[in-house]
Short mmCIF file of C-alpha atoms and ligand atoms in Angstrom, two decimals:
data_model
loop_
_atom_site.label_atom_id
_atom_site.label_comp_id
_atom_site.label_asym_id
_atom_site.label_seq_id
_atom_site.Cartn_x
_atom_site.Cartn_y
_atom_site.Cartn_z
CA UNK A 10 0.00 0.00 0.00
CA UNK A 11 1.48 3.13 -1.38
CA UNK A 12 2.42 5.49 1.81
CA UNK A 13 0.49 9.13 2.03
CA UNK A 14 2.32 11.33 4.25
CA UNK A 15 0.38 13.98 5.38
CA UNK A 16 2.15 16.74 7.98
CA UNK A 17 0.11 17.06 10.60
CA UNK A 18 1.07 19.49 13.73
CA UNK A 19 -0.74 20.12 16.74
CA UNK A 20 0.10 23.23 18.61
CA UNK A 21 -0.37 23.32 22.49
CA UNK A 22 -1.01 26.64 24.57
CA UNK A 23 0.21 27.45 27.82
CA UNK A 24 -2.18 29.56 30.19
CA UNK A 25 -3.96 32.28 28.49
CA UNK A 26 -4.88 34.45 31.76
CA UNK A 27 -8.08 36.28 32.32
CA UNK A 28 -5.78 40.08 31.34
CA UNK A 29 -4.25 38.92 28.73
CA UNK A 30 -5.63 40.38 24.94
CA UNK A 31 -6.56 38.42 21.94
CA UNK A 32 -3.60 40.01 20.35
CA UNK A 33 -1.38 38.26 22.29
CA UNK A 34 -3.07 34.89 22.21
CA UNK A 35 -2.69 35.28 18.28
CA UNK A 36 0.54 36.32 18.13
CA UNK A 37 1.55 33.35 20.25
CA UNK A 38 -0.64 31.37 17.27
CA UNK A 39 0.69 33.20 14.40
CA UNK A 40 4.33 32.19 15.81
CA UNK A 41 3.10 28.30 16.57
CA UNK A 42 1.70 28.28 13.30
CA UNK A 43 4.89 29.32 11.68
CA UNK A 44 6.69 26.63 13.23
CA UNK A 45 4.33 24.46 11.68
CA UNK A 46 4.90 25.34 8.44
CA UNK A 47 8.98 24.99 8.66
CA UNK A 48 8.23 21.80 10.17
CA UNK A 49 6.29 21.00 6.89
CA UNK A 50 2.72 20.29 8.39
CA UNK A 51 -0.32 20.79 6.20
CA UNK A 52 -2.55 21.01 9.26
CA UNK A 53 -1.58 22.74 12.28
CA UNK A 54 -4.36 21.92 15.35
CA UNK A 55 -4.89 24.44 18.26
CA UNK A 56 -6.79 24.37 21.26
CA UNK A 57 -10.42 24.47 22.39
CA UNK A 58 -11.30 28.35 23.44
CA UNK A 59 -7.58 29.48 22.38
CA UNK A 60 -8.47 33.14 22.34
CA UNK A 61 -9.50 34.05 25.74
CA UNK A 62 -8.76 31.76 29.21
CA UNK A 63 -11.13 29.00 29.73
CA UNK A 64 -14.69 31.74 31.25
CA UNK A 65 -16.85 28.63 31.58
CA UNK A 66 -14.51 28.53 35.05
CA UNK A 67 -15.98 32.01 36.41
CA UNK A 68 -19.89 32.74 37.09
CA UNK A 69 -20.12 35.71 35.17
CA UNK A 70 -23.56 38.03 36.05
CA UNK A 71 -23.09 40.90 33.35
CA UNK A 72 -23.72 39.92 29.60
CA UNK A 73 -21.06 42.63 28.43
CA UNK A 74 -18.43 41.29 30.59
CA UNK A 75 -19.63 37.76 28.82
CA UNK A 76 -19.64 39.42 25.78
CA UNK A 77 -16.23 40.37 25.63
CA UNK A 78 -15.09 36.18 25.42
CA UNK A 79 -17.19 36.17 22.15
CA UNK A 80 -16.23 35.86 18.50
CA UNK A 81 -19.27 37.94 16.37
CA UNK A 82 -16.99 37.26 13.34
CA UNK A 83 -14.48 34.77 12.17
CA UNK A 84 -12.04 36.36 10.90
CA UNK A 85 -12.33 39.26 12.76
CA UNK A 86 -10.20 42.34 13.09
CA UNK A 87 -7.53 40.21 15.77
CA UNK A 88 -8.19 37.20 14.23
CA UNK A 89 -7.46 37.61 10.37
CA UNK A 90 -3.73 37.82 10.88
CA UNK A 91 -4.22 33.75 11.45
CA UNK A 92 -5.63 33.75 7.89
CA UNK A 93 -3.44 35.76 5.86
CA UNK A 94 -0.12 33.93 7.69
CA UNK A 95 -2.37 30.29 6.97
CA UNK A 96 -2.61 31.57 3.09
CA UNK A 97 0.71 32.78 3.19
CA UNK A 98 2.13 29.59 4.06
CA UNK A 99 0.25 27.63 2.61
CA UNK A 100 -1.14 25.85 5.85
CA UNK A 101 -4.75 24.56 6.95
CA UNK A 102 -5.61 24.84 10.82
CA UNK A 103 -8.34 24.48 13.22
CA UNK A 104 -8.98 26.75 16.05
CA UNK A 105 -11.91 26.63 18.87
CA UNK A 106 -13.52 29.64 19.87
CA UNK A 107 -16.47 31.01 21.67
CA UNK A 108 -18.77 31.83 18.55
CA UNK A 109 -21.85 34.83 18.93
CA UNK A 110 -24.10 34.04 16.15
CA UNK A 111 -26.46 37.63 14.76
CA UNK A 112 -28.93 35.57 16.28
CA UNK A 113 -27.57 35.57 19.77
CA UNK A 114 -26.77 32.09 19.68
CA UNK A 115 -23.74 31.17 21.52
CA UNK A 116 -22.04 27.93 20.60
CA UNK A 117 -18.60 26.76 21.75
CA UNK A 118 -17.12 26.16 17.87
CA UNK A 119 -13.65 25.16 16.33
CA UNK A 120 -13.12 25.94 12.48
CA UNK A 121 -11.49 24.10 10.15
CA UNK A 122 -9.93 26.68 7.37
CA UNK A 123 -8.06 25.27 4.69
CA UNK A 124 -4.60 26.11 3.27
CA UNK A 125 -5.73 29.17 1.26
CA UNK A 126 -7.18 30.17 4.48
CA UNK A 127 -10.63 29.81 3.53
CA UNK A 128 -13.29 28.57 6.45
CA UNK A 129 -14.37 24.90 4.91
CA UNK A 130 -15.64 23.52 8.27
CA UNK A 131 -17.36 24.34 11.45
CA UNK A 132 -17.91 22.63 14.13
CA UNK A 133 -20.51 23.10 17.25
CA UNK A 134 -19.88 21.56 20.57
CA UNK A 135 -22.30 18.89 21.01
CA UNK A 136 -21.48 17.16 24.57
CA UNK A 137 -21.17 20.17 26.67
CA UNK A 138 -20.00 19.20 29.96
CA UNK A 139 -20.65 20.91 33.39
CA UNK A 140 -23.73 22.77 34.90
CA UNK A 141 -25.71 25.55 34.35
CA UNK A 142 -26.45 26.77 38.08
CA UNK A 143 -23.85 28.42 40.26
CA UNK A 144 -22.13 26.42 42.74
CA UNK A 145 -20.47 28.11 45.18
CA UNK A 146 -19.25 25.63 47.22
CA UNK A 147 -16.39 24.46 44.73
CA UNK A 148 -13.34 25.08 44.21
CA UNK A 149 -14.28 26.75 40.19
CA UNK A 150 -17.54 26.51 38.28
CA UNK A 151 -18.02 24.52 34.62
CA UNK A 152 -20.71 26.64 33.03
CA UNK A 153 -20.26 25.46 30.03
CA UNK A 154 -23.90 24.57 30.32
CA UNK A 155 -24.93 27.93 30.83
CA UNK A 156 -22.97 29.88 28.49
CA UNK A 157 -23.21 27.29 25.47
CA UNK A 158 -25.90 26.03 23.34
CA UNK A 159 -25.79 22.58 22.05
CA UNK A 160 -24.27 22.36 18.77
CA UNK A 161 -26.81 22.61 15.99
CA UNK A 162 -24.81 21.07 13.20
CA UNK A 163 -23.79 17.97 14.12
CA UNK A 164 -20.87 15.42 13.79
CA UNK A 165 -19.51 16.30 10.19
CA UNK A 166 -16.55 15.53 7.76
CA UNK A 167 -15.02 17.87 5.45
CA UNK A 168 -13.00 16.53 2.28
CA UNK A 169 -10.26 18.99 1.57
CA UNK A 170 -6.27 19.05 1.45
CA UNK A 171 -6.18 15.68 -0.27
CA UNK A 172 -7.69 14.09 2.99
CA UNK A 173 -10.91 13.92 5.33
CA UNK A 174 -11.38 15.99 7.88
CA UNK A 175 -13.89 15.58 11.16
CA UNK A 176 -13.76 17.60 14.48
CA UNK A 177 -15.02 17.76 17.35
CA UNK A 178 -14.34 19.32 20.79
CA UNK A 179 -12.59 17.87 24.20
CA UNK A 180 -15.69 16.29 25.96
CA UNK A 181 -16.81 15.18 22.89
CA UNK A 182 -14.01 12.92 23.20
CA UNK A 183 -15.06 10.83 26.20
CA UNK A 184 -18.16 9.63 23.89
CA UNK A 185 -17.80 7.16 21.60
CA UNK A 186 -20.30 7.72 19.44
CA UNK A 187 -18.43 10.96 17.85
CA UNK A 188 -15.65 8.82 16.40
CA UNK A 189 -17.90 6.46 15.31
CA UNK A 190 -20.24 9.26 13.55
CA UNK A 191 -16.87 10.29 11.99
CA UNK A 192 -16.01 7.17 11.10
CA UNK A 193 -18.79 6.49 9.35
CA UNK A 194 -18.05 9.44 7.19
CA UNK A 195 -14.73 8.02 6.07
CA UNK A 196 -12.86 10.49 8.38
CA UNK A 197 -8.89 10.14 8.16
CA UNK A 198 -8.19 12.59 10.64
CA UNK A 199 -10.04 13.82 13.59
CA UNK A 200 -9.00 17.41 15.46
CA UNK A 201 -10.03 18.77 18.50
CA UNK A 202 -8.52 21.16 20.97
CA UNK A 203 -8.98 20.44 24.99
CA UNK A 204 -9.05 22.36 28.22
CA UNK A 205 -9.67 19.67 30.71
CA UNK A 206 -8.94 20.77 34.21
CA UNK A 207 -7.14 18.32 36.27
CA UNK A 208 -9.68 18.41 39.33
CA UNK A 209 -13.02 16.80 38.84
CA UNK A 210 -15.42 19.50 41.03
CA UNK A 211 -17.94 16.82 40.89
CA UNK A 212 -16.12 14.27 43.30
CA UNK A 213 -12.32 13.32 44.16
CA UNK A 214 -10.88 11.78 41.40
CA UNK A 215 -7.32 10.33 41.66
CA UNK A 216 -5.06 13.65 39.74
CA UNK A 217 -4.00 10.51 36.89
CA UNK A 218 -6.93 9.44 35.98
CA UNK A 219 -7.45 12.38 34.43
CA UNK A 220 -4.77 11.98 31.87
CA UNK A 221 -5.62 8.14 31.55
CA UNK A 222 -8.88 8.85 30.39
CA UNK A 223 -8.24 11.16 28.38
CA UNK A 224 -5.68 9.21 26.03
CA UNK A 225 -7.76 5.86 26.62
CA UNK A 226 -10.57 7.82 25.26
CA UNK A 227 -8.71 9.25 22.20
CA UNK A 228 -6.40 5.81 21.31
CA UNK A 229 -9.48 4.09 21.60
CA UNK A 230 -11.47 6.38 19.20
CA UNK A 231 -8.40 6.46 16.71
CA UNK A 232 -8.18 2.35 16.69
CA UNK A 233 -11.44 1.81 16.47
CA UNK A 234 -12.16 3.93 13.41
CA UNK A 235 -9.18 3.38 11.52
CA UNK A 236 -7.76 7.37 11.93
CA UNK A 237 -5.32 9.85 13.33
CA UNK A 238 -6.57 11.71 16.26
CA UNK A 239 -4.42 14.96 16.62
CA UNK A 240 -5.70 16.66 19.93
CA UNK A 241 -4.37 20.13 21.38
CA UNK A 242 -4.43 20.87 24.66
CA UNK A 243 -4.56 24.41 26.58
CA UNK A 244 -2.70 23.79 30.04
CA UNK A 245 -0.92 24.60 33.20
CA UNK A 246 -2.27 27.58 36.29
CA UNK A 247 -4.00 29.54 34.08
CA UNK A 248 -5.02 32.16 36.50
CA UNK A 249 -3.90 29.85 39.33
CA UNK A 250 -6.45 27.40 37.95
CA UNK A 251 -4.64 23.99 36.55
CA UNK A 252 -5.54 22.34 32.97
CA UNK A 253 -4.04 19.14 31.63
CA UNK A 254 -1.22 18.59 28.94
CA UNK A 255 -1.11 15.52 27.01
CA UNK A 256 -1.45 16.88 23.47
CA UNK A 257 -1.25 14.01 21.21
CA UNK A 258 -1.19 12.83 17.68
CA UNK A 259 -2.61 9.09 17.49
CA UNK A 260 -1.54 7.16 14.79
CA UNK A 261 -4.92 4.57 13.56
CA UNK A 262 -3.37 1.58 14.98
CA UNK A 263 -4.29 4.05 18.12
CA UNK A 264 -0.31 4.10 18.92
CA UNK A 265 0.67 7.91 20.49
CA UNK A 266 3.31 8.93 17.62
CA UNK A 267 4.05 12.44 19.36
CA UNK A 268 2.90 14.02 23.00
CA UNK A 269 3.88 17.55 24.46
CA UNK A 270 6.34 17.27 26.82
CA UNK A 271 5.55 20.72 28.26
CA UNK A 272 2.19 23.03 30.01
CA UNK A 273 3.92 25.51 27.47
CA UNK A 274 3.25 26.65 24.06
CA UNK A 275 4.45 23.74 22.11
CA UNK A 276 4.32 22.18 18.94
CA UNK A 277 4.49 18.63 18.25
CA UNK A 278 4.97 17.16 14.60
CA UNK A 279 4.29 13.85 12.34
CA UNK A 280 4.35 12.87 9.04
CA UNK A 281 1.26 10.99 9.08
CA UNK A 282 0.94 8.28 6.27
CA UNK A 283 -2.91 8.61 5.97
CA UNK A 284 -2.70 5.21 4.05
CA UNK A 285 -1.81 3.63 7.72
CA UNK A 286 -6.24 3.65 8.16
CA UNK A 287 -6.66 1.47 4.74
CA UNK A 288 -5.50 -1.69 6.48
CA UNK A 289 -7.89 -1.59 9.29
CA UNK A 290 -10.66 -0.26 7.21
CA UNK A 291 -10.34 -2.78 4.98
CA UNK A 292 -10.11 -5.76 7.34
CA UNK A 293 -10.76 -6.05 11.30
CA UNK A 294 -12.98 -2.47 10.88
CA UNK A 295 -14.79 -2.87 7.43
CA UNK A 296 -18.04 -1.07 8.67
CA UNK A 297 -19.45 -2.39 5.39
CA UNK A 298 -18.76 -5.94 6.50
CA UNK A 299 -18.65 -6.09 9.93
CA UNK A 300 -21.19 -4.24 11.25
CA UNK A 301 -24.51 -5.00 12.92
CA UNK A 302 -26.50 -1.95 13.37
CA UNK A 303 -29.45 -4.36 13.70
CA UNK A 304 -28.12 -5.20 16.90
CA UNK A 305 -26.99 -1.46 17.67
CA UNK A 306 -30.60 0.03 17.56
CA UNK A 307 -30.76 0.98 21.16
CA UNK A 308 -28.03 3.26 21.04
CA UNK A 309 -30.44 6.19 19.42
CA UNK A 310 -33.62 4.83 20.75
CA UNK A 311 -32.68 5.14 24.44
CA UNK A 312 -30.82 8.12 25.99
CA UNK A 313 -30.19 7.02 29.52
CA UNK A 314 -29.44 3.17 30.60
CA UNK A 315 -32.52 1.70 31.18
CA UNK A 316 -33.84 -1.87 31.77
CA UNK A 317 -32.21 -4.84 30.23
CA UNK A 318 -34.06 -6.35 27.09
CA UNK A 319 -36.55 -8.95 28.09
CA UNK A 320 -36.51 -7.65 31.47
CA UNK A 321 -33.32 -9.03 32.56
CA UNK A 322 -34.80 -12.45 33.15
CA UNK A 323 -32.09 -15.56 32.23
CA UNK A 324 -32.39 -17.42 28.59
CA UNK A 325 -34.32 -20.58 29.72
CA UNK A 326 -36.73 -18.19 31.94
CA UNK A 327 -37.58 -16.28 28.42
CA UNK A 328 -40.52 -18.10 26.73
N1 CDV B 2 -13.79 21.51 28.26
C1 CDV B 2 -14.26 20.30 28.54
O1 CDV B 2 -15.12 19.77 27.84
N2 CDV B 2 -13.77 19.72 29.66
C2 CDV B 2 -14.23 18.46 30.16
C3 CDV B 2 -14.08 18.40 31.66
C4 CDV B 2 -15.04 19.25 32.35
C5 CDV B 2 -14.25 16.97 32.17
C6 CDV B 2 -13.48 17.30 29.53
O2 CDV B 2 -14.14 16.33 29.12
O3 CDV B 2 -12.26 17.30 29.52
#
């Protein structure tokens, strides 16, 4: 099988604290993206929210100080410099923002702009996690719940740069049904950007676990659809408030071929031979062949766990 290398770069962010400007935060883009392009990636992946520090963490009261973490247009004035260096360079990327429709929607969104730096994907995040109430009582708040709608556009795949393109977004991850929605659409190469704190406000939960699950959730969704996974973290105190590293490019056999070493800016770098998917697609994960969505039925008929089939009772007790 004839080898297709593809460069693919994902491009971790240290903190981006509550003062600092979107200038900044693009400036420390517009420099990770032109490492990228020496390095000869295609793709360059950032983070999940990479304009602004992760607000979901702060109960915010006044809609302009909300506001102000909003994207009304993409590119914007601090935002097309990303474009221009993209076209210049001749480099695709994705980037997660916080996205304020004309409506008044508000969706928590990654793009996917191509190597002319043209927007040919976006992306709205579907499994938002957290809460919508305030709770005091811990130690930071999740309000993703509060200050998101869930995405409207569902689990899509965009053909472009000689390859296949899905996304989604960091808790999307944990759910298996996104890679398999992608997979289904002949992904190749999955994106998302992260910002996963490293306490769980919701009970104590060992500080390692946190990184366990999330690779065992993103090597599992690689392997099991036949693709790369290239996932960019934001991390470290960001206002004295810690986030996971682990950035990570996943080869299909759902190997890690690169990981940030750092809670810095960082880029990490593969040539990714997309051809690497063909032999599990065509054998151990031919969907075509191998599937039995007869059996799988339950999965979209039932939201929450429910009774078992038959009422539980044992095989000979079943008339
Ligand atoms: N930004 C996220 O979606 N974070 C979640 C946390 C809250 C568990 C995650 O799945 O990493």
């Amino acid at each position: 099988m004839a080898a297709r290398g593809f460069g693919l770069a994902v491009a971790q962010m240290g903190p981006v604290h509550r003062a600092d400007t979107r200038a900044a935060a693009v400036a420390r883009l517009v420099a990770l993206m032109q490492e990228a392009a020496q390095r000869g990636a295609r793709l360059v992946v950032f983070p999940e929210l990479a304009l602004t520090t992760f607000f979901p963490r702060y109960w915010i009261d006044s809609a302009d100080e909300l506001d102000a973490f909003f994207e009304r247009a993409m590119p914007g004035p601090q935002t097309r410099a990303l474009f221009e260096t993209a076209a210049r360079l001749r480099i695709g990327f994705t980037l997660g923002y916080a996205e304020l429709t004309e409506r008044g929607e508000r969706f928590n969104t990654q793009i996917l702009v191509d190597d002319s730096g043209r927007i040919v994907g976006r992306y709205r995040k579907i499994h938002l996690p957290g809460h919508a109430d305030h709770k005091p009582a811990a130690p930071f708040q999740h309000l993703e719940k509060r200050y998101f709608q869930v995405g409207d556009e569902g689990f899509r795949v965009w053909q472009t740069m000689q390859t296949r393109i899905g996304m989604c977004i960091c808790n999307d991850r944990r759910w298996p049904e996104t890679f398999r929605v992608l997979g289904l659409q002949s992904a190749e190469i999955v994106t998302l950007g992260f910002s996963t704190p490293s306490v769980n406000i919701h009970w104590h939960e060992p500080p390692h676990l946190r990184m366990f699950h999330h690779l065992l959730t993103l090597q599992s969704g690689a392997y099991q659809n036949a693709l790369w996974v290239a996932a960019a973290a934001k991390a470290g105190f960001e206002d004295g408030f810690h986030m996971i590293g682990g950035s990570v490019i996943i080869s299909p056999s759902g190997e890690i071929m690169a990981q940030s070493q750092s809670e810095d800016d960082e880029l990490i770098f593969v040539n990714a031979d997309l051809a690497l998917g063909d032999r599990f697609r065509q054998n151990v994960f031919n969907f075509a062949k191998h599937r039995r969505p007869e059996h799988y039925r339950m999965i979209i008929e039932r939201t929450g766990a429910g009774e078992p089939l038959g009422g539980g009772q044992n095989a000979q007790e079943t008339p």
